[in-house]
Short mmCIF file of C-alpha atoms in Angstrom, two decimals:
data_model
loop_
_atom_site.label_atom_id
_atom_site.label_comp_id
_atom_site.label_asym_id
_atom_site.label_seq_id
_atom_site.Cartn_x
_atom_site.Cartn_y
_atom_site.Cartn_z
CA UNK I 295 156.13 72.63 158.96
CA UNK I 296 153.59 70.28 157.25
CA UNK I 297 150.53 72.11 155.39
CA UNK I 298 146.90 71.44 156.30
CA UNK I 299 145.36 67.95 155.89
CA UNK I 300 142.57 69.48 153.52
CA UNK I 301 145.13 71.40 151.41
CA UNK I 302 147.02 68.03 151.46
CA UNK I 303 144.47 66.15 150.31
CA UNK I 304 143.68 68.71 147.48
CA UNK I 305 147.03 68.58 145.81
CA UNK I 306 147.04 64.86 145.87
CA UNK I 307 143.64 64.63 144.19
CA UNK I 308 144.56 67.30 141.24
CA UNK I 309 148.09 65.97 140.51
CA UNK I 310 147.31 62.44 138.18
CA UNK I 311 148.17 59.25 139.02
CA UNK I 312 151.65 57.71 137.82
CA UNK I 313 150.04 54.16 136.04
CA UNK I 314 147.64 56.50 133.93
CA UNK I 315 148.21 57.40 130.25
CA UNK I 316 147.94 60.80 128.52
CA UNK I 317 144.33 60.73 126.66
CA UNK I 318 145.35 62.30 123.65
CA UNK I 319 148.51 60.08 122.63
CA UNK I 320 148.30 57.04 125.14
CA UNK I 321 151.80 57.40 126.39
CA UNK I 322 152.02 56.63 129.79
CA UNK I 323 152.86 59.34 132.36
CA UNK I 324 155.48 57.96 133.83
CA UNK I 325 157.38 57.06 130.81
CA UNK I 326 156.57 60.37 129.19
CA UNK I 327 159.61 62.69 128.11
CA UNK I 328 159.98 66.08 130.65
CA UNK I 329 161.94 68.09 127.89
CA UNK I 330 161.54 68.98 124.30
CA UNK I 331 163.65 66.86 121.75
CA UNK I 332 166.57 69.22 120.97
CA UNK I 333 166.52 71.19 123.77
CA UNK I 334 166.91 71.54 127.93
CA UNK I 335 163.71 73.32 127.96
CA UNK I 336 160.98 71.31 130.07
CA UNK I 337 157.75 70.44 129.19
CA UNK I 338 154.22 71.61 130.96
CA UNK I 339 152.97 69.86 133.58
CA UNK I 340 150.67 67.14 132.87
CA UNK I 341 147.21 68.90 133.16
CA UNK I 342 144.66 66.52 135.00
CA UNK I 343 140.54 67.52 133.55
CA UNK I 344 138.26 67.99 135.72
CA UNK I 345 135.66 67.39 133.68
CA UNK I 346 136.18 63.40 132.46
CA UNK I 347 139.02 63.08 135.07
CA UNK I 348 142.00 62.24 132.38
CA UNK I 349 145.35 63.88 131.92
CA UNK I 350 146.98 65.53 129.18
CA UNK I 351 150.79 65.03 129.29
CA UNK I 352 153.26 68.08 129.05
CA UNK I 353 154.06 66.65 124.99
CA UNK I 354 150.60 67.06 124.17
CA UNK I 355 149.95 70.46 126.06
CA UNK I 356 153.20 71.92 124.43
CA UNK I 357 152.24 70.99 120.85
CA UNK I 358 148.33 72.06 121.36
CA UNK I 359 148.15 74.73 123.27
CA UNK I 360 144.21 74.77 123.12
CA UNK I 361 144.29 71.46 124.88
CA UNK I 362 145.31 73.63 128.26
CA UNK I 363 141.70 75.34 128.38
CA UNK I 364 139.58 72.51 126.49
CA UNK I 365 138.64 69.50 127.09
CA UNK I 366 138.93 67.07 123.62
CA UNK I 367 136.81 64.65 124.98
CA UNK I 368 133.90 66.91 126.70
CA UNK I 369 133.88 69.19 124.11
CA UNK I 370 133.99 72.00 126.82
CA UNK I 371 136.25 74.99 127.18
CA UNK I 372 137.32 74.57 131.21
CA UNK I 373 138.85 77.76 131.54
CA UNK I 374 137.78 81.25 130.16
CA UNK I 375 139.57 82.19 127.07
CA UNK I 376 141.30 85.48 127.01
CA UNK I 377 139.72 87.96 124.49
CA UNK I 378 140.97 89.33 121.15
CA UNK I 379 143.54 92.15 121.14
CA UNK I 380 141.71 95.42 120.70
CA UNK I 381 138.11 94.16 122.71
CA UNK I 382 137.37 94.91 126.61
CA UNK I 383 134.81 92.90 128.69
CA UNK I 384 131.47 94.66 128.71
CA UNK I 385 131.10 96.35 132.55
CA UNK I 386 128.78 95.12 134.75
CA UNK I 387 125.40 96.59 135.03
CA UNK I 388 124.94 96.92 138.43
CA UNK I 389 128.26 98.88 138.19
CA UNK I 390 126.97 101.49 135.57
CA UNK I 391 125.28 104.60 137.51
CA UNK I 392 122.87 106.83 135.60
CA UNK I 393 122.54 110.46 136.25
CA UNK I 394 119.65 111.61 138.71
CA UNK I 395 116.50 112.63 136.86
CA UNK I 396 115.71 116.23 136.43
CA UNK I 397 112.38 118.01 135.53
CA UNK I 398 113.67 119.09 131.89
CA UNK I 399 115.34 115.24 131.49
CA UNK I 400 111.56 113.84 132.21
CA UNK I 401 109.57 116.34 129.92
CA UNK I 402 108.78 114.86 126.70
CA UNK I 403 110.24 116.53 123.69
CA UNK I 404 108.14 118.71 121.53
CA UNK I 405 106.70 116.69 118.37
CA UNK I 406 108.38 118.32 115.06
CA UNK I 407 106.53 120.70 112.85
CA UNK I 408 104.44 118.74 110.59
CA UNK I 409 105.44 119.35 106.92
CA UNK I 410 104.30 122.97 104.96
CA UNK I 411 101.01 121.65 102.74
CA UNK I 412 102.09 120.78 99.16
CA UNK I 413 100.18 123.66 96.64
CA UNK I 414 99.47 122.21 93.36
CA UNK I 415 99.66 124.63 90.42
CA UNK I 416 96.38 124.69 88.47
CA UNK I 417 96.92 124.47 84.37
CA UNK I 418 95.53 127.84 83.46
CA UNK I 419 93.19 127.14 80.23
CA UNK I 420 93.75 129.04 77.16
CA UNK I 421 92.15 132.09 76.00
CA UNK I 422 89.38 131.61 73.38
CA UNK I 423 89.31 134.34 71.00
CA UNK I 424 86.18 134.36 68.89
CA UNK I 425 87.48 135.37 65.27
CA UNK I 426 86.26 138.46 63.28
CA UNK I 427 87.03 137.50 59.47
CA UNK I 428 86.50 141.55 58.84
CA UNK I 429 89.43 142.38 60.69
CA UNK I 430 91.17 139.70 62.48
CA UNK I 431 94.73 138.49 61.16
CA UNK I 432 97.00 136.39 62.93
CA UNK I 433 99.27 139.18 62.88
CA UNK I 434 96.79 141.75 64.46
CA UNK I 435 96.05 139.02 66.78
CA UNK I 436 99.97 138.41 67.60
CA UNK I 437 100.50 141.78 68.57
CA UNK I 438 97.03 142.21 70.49
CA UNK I 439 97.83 139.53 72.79
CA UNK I 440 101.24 139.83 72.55
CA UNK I 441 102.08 136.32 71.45
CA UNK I 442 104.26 135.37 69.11
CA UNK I 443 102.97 134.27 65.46
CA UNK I 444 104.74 131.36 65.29
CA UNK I 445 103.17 130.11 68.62
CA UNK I 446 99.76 130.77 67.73
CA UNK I 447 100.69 128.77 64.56
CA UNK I 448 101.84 126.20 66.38
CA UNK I 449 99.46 126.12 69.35
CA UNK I 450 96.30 126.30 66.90
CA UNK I 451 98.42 123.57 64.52
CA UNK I 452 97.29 126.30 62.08
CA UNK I 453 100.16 125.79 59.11
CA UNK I 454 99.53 128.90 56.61
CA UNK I 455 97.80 132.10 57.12
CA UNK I 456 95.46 131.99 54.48
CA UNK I 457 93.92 129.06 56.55
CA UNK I 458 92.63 131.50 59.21
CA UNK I 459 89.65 132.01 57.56
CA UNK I 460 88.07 128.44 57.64
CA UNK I 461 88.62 128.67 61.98
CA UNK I 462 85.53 130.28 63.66
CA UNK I 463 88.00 130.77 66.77
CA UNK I 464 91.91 130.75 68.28
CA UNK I 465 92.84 129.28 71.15
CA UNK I 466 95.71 131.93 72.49
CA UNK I 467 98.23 129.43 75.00
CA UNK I 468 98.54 130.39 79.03
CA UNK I 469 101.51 129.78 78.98
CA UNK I 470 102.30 133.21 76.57
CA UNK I 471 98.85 134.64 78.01
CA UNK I 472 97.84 133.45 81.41
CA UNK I 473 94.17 134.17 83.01
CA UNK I 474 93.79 137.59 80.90
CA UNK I 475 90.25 138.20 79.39
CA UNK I 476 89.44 137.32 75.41
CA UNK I 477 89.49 140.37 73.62
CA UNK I 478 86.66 138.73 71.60
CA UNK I 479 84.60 136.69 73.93
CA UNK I 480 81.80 136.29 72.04
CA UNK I 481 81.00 134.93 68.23
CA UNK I 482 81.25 137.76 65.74
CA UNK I 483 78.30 137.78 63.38
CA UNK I 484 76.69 140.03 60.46
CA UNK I 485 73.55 142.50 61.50
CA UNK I 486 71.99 140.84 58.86
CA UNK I 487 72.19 137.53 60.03
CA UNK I 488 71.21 138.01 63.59
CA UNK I 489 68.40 139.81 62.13
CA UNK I 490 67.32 136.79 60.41
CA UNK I 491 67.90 134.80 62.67
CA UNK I 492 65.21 136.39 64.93
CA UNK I 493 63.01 136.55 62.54
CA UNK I 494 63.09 132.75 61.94
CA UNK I 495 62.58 132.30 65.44
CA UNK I 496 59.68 134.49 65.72
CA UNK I 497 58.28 133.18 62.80
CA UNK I 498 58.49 129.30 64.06
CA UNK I 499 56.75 130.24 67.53
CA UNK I 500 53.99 132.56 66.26
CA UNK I 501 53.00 130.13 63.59
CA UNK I 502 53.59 127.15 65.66
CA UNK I 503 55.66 125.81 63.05
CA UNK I 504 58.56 122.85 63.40
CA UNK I 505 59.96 122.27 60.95
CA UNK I 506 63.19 124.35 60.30
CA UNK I 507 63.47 124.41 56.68
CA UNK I 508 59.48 125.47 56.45
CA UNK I 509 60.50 128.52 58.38
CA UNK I 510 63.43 129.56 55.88
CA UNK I 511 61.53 128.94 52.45
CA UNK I 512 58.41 131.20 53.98
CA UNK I 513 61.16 134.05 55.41
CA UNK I 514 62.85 134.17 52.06
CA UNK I 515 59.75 133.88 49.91
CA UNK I 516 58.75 137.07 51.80
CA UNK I 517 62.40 139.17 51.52
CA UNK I 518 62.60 137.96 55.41
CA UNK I 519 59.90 140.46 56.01
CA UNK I 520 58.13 138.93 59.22
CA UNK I 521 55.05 139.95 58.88
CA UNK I 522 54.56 139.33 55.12
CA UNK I 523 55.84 135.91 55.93
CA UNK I 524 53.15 134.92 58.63
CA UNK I 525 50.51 136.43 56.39
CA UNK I 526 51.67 134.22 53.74
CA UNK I 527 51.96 131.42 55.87
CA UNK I 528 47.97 132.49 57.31
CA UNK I 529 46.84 132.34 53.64
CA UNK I 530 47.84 129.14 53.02
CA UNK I 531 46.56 127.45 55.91
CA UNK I 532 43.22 129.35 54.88
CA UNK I 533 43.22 127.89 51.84
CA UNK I 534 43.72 124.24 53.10
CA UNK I 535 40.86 124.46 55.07
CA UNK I 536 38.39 125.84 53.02
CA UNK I 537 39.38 122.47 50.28
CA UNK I 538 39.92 119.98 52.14
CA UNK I 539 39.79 117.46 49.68
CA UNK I 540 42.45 119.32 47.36
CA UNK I 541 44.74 118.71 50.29
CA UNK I 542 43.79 115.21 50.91
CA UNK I 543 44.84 115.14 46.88
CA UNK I 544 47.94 115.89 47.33
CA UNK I 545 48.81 113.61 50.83
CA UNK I 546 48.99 116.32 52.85
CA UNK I 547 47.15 116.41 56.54
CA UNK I 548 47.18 120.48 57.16
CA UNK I 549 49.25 122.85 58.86
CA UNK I 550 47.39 122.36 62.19
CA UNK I 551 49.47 119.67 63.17
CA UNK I 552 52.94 120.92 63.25
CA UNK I 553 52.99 121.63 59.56
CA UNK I 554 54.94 117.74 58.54
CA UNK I 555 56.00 118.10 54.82
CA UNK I 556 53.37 116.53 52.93
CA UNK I 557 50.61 118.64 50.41
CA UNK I 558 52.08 120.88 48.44
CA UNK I 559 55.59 120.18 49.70
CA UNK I 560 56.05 117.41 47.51
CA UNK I 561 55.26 119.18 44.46
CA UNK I 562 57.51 121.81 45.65
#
């Protein structure tokens, strides 16, 4: 039984020609060898391209075995190489079915919880102890505020004891004594010389006087007794204006005019 003229015509068309030559080597087909040399074992088939319609004879195809899916001539692979051991071919996506959506698979996770807030620790300031040079020692003042010595020493850069004296105040650390009240917030001074000076005050605004060291000679001339001191100060001015020209003498201008340290200052 004879096969189909189209299937005929096929296998005529894909088998090459006997006058052509391999295109790799030029050897002709017909004369090419069917076995290997050494051996009864027969050579490939001559493979005819499709591409460039040449043939590749059996010698070439058995020592190149890339030249029975690639074309040298095209430069194109004309059969799909097989993959690496180990790899599969990725599946089809039309092929891949996904689950049916629920509610819960189409609600939105929750957003996380934003981060706790940093708190930043505020540097506590030290303790300013006003010093009492009557009483005060650094010891007594190590075991009043419960410090150390040698940190006081060191926070205050305070080197002997004896120094203590020449400080008005100590700075007692935080760290040792955080946000606890001074035991002495306040300077420490003498009756006597916040006695004096009020009277100097006093004595500056009710004689309308400026100048600072005016004030102090008047106060002591008069045993800081206020009132002797502004009658003094009265008797003066009294005297400048009844001789005038006495006190123009001597350069100064008066008391009247913030009492400036001409007159009798100079002579002073």
């Amino acid at each position: 039984m004879h096969p189909p003229p189209q299937q005929l015509k096929a296998s005529l068309q894909s088998m090459p020609a006997t006058g052509d030559a391999c295109c790799t080597c030029a050897v002709l087909l017909a004369t090419a060898p069917r076995y290997t040399s050494g051996s009864e074992k027969p050579l490939p088939a001559p493979r005819a391209l499709p591409c460039c319609n040449r043939t590749i004879c059996g010698s070439c195809l058995y020592t190149n075995a890339r030249f029975a899916l690639y074309c040298p001539y095209c430069q194109t692979s004309t059969a799909a190489a097989p993959l690496p051991s180990g790899l599969r071919t990725t599946r089809d996506k039309s092929s891949l079915v996904l689950p049916p959506r629920t509610a819960s698979s189409s609600t939105p996770a929750p957003p996380p919880p934003p981060p706790p807030p940093v708190v930043l620790e505020e540097k506590a300031d030290d303790t300013i102890h006003h010093l009492d040079h009557a009483t005060d020692t650094l010891t007594s003042l190590s075991l009043a505020y419960n410090v150390p010595a040698q940190v006081l020493r060191a926070h205050n850069n305070l080197p002997a004891d004896h120094l203590l004296p020449a400080r008005r105040t100590l700075r007692i650390p935080a760290s040792h004594y955080p946000g606890s009240p001074s035991l002495s917030p306040h300077p420490v001074e003498a009756a006597d010389e916040i006695r004096r000076k009020a009277a100097l005050r006093r004595f500056m605004v009710a004689c309308k006087v400026a100048d600072y060291d005016v004030a102090t000679l008047y106060l002591e001339q008069a045993g800081h007794d206020l009132r002797a001191a502004v009658e003094s100060w009265e008797a003066d001015a009294a005297w400048e204006r009844a001789h005038p020209q006495e006190t123009a003498g001597l350069g100064g201008k008066g008391k009247g005019k913030g009492a400036t340290r001409g007159g009798w200052w100079k002579i002073l």
